[in-house]
Structures are given as structure tokens and as C-alpha cells.
C-alpha positions as CSV (number, residue, x, y, z in Angstrom):
1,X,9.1,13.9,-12.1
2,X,10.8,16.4,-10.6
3,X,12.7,19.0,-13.4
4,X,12.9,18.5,-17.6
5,X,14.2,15.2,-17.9
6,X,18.0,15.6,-18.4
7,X,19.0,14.8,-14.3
8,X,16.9,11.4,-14.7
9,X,18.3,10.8,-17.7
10,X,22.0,11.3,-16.0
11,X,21.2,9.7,-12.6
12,X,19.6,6.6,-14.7
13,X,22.4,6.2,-17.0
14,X,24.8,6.8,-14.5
15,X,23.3,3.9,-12.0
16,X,22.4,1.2,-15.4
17,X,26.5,1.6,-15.7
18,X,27.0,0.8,-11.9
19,X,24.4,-1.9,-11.9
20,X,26.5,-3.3,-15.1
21,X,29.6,-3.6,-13.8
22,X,29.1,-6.6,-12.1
23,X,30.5,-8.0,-15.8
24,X,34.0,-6.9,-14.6
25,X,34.2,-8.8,-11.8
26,X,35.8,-12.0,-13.2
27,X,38.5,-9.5,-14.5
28,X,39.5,-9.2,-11.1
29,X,39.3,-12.8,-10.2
30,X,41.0,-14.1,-13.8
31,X,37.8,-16.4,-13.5
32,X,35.7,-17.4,-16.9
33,X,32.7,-15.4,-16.7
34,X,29.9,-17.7,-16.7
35,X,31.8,-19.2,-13.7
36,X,30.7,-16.9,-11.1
37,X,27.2,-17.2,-11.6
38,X,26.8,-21.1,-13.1
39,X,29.3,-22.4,-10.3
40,X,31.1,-19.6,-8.4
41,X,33.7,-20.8,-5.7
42,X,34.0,-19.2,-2.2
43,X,36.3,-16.2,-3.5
44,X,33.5,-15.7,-6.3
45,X,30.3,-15.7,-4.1
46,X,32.6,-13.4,-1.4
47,X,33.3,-11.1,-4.6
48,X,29.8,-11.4,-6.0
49,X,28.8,-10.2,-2.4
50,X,30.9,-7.5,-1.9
51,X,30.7,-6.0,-5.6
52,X,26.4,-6.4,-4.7
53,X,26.9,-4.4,-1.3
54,X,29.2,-1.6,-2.9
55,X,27.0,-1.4,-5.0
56,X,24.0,-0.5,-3.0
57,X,26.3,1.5,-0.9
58,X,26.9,4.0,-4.3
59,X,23.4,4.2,-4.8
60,X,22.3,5.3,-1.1
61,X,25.6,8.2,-1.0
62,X,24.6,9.4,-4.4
63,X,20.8,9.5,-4.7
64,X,19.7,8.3,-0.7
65,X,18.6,11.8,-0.2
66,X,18.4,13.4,-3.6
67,X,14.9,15.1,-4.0
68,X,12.7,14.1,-7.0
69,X,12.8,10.6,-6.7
70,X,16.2,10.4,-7.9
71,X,16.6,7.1,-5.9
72,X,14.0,5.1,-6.7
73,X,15.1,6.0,-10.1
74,X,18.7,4.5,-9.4
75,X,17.5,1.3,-8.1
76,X,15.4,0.5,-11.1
77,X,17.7,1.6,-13.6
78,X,20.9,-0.1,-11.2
79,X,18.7,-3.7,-11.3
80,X,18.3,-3.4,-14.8
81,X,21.6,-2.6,-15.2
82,X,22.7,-5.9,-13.2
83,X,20.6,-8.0,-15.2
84,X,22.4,-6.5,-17.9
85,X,25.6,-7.5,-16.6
86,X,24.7,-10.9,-15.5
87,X,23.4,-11.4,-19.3
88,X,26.8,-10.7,-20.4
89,X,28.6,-12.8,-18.0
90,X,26.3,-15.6,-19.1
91,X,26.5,-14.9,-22.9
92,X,30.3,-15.4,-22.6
93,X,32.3,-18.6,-23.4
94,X,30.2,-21.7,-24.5
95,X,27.6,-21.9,-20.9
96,X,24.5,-23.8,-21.2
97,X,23.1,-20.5,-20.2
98,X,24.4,-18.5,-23.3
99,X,21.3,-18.1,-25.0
100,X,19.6,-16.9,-21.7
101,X,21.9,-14.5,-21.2
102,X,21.4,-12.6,-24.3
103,X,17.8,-12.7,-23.1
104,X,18.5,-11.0,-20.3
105,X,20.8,-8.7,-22.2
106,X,17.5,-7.7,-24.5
107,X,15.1,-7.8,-21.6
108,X,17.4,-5.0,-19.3
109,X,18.0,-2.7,-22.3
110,X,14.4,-2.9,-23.4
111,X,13.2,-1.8,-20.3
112,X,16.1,0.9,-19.4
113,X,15.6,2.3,-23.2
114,X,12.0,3.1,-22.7
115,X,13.1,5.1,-19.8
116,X,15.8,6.9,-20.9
117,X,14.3,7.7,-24.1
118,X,11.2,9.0,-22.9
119,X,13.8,11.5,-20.4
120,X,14.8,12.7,-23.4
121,X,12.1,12.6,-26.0
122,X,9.1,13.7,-23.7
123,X,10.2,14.6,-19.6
124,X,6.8,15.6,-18.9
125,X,4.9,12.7,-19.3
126,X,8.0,10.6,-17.5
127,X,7.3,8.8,-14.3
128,X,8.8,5.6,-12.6
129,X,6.4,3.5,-14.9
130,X,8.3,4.5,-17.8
131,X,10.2,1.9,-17.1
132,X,7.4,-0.8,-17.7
133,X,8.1,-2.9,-15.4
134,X,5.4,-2.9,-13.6
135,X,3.3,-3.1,-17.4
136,X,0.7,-5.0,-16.4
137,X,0.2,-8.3,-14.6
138,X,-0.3,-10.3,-17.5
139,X,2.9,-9.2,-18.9
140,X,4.2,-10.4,-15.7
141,X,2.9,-13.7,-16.0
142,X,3.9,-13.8,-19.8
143,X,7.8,-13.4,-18.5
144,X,8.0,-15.7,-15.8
145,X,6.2,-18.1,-18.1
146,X,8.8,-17.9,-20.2
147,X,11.5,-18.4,-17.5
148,X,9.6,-21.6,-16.6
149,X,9.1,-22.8,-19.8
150,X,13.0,-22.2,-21.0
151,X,14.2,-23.5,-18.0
152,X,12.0,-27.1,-17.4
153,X,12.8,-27.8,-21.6
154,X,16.6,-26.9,-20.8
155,X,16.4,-30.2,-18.0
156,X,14.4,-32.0,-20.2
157,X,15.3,-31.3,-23.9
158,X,18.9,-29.7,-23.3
159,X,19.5,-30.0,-27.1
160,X,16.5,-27.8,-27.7
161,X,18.1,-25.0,-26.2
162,X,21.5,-25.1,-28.3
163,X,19.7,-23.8,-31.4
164,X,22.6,-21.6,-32.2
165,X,20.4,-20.1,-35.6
166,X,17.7,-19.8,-34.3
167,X,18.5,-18.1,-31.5
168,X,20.6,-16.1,-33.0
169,X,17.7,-15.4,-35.7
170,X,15.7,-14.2,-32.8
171,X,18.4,-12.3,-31.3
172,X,18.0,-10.6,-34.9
173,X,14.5,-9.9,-34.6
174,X,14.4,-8.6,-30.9
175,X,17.3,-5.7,-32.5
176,X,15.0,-4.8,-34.9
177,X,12.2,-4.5,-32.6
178,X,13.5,-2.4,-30.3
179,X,15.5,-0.4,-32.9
180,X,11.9,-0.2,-34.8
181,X,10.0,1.1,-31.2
182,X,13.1,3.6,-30.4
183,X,13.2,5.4,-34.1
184,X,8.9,5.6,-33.5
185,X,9.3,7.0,-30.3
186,X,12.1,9.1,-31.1
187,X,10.5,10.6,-34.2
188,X,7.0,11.5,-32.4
189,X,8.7,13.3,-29.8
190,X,6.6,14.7,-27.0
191,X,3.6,13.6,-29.5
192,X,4.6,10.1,-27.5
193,X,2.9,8.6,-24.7
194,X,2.9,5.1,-22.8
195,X,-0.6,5.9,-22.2
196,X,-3.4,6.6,-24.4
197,X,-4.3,9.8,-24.4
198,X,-8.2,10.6,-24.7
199,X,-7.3,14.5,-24.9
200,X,-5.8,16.9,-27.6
201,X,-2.9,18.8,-26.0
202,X,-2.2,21.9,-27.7
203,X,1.4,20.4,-29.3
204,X,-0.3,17.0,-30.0
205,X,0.2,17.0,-33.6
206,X,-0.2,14.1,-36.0
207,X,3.2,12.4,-37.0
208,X,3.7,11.1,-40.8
209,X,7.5,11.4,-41.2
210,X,10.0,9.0,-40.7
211,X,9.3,5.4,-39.7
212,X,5.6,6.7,-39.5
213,X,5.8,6.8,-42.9
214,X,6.1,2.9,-43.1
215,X,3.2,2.0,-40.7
216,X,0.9,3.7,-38.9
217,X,1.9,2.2,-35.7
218,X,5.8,1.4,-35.6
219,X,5.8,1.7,-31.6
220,X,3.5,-1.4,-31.5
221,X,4.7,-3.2,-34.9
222,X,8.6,-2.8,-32.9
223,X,7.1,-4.4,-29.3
224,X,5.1,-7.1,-31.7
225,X,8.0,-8.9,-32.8
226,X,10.0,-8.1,-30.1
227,X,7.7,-10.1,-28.1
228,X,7.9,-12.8,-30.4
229,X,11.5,-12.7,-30.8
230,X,12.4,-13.2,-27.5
231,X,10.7,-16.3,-27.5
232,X,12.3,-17.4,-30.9
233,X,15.3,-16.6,-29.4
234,X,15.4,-19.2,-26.0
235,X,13.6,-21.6,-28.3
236,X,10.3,-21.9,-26.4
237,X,8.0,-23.1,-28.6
238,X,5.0,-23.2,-26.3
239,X,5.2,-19.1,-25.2
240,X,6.0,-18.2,-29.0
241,X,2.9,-19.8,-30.2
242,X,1.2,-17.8,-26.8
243,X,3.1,-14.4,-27.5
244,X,1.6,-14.2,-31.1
245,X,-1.5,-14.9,-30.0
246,X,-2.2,-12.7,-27.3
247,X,0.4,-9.7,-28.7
248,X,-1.6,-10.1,-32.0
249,X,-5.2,-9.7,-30.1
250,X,-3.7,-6.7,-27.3
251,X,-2.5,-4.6,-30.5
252,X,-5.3,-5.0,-32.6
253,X,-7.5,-3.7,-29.8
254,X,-5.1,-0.8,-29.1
255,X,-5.1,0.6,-32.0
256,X,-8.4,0.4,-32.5
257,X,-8.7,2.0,-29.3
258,X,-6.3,4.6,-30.3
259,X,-7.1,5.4,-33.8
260,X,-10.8,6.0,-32.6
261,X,-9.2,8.7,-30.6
262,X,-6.7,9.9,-33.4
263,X,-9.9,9.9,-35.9
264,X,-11.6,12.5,-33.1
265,X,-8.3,14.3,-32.8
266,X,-7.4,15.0,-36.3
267,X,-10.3,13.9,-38.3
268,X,-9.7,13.6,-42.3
269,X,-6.5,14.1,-41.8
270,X,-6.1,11.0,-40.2
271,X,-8.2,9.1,-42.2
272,X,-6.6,10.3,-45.2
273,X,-3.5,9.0,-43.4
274,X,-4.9,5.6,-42.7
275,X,-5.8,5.1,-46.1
276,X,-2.4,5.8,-47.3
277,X,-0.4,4.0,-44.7
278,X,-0.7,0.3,-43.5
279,X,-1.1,-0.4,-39.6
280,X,2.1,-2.7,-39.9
281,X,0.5,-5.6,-38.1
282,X,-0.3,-8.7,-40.0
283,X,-4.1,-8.9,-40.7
284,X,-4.7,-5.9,-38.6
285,X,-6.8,-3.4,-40.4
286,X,-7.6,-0.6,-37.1
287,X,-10.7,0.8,-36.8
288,X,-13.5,0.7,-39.9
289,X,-15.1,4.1,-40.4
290,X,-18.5,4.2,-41.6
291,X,-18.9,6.4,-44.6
């Protein structure tokens, strides 16, 4: 990416704001919220429409020929921004939907946050996949599993999905998460990466401070129960049992991937560390070291 980070930073904010204001358009109607996207008349789908094409019309004046990739920054960050939006709209009043919506609300900032903080925190090693939304296919098929699962149970169990507690408890623990990944990426600094790194830059330096102090890997320990909260939180018990499983198995072979790398990096120092400092994971030991 083009410059250090603070104009994608701006022009990403700036577009997740426009992309969020879809929220405000039953303001203008004096409609309930979850009305225009649950059961919208004719004025609300001709608003919807209109509000949509503005929209894209912002993006291509401000970033359709902005160098850098300035605009395929603003569409991702103006999607996630919408889904943001539309979260909210279906969070409000007493909609079926509620639940979803604060989903959706989790899902968009999750995603925008990793950008934005990464513009901030470490601009050279930002990139379009910073937003992960293009993770992995298997993280693909993990979401719209999800979305299928929540939504066939909603027809068929309807009662299932008005667990106010308990998806309010997971609401709780998808905060924490993120708050948890944020503070560890936040605190590493340009020591952070999305991707493992299998060489020692010269400013690579090992972290201990902070939520580091805690666990060894708060990045992955925050993501963990994220996962799982989300799942908690629409009630799916099917993809809640499948998110610990296959979270739990993808971070303990990360860090074992990782602290093999760490252990060539920074050698007793790390291992001093990692006998001091817990992984964070539930039964998840990292790498054994032969002495």
C-alpha cells in the first residue's frame, strides 16, 4: 500500500461511516428500524435504493481515481460498514432478527478493526487482506455455515433463537475477544503480522509487556473465543460444537508453527519466556523442546 498508513486509515474510516449510514434511513422515513429490511414498503425499498446508489456514487467521486488503491479500500471498508448498519437496524426494537443483527454488528467491526488497526499499528505490512475477508476458504465455509444453520433452526425451532442470556452472554464473550486481539495487536506494534513470518526483521523484537504478559499468544487466545462466541451468541449449537473443534486444532498448530520460528528467532529468551508464560489456550502447550 501506497504511503504510511494514515490516508488508508482516513479513506477506510471515512467510507465504514458512509457504508453505516444506511442506519439513519428510517429517521427519515419515521419507520421502525427493523421495518425496512424485515418488511419494507414501496417508499422503504425506493429509500433503501436510493440511500445504496448514493452511496456508491460517494465512493466513485471520492476514491474512483485516487492512486494507491484508495478505492478498493473504500468498497471493503463501505460493505462492512453497511453490514454494520443493517446489524443495527436489525438489533433495534424486539425483530426476530435481533440477535442476528448484533452478529452482524460483531462480524463488520471485527473485520474493519483488523484493518484499521494494522494502518495504524504496522502500515508496511498492510495490504487489502488485512481485512480478512478473504481469510481462507474454510473460514468461508465456517460463516455461511453458520448463516445456514441460524437461519433453518430460526423456521424450525424459533424459540431457540430468543435466548435472550445467552446470547447476550456471547455477545459478552465476542467483546472480550476482540478487545483481547486489538490490546495484542496494539501492544506488539510493527512486531505484528497476519502472516507468519519465517524471517528476523531487524525491529522484530520479542514482546512480553502488556497482555503478553498474560499469555503467550493473546492475538489467537482473543480470535479463539471470538469464534466461539459468535456461535454462542445466535444459539447454534451444531457450529459452536464445530468452532471449538476446528479453532482449537488451527491454533494449536499455529503456534506450534510459530513458536518454532520464535525459538530460532530469539532462542533462550523465548524459551525462558515460554516457561514463564502460559499459551492461553485450553490444553495447548506449543511446541516441546528437546533438552
Amino acid at each position: 500500500m501506497a504511503g504510511g498508513g494514515g490516508a488508508e486509515a482516513r479513506t477506510s474510516l471515512t467510507a465504514f461511516v458512509l457504508g453505516g449510514s444506511v442506519a439513519a434511513v428510517p429517521l427519515l422515513l419515521s419507520a421502525p428500524p427493523p421495518a425496512l429490511l424485515s418488511g419494507p414498503g414501496i417508499q422503504g425499498r425506493v429509500a433503501l435504493a436510493l440511500h445504496v446508489a448514493g452511496i456508491n456514487a460517494a465512493l466513485l467521486l471520492g476514491w474512483g481515481r485516487a492512486p494507491g488503491g484508495m478505492y478498493q479500500i473504500a468498497i471493503r471498508a463501505c460493505f462492512l460498514g453497511f453490514a454494520f448498519g443493517c446489524g443495527l437496524l436489525l438489533s433495534s426494537g424486539q425483530s426476530s432478527w435481533r440477535h442476528f443483527g448484533w452478529y452482524m454488528c460483531s462480524l463488520s467491526v471485527f473485520h474493519y478493526s483488523e484493518y484499521l488497526v494494522t494502518a495504524i499499528n504496522n502500515p508496511r505490512s498492510l495490504s487489502l487482506d488485512s481485512f480478512l475477508l478473504n481469510h481462507s476458504f474454510e473460514y468461508n465455509v465456517a460463516a455461511i455455515s453458520s448463516w445456514v444453520e441460524f437461519t433453518v433452526e430460526k423456521f424450525i425451532f424459533p424459540e431457540m433463537k430468543q435466548i435472550t442470556w445467552l446470547s447476550a452472554a456471547g455477545l459478552m464473550m465476542v467483546v472480550f475477544g476482540d478487545c483481547l486481539r486489538k490490546a495484542a495487536m496494539l501492544t506488539a506494534g510493527s512486531n505484528f503480522n497476519h502472516i507468519v513470518q519465517n524471517e528476523k526483521s531487524e525491529t522484530h523484537t520479542l514482546v512480553t509487556r502488556g497482555v503478553y504478559g498474560w499469555f503467550r499468544h493473546p492475538s489467537y487466545v482473543g480470535w479463539f473465543y471470538w469464534s466461539i462466541g459468535t456461535q454462542i451468541l445466535l444459539c447454534n449449537p451444531v457450529c459452536m460444537v464445530g468452532y471449538s473443534l476446528v479453532s482449537w486444532r488451527f491454533f494449536r498448530e499455529r503456534i506450534e508453527e510459530e513458536e518454532m520460528t520464535l525459538i530460532h528467532f530469539f532462542g533462550e529468551e523465548y524459551l525462558a519466556y515460554k516457561r514463564r508464560v502460559p499459551t492461553g489456550l485450553p490444553f495447548i502447550k506449543g511446541v516441546k523442546v528437546e533438552l
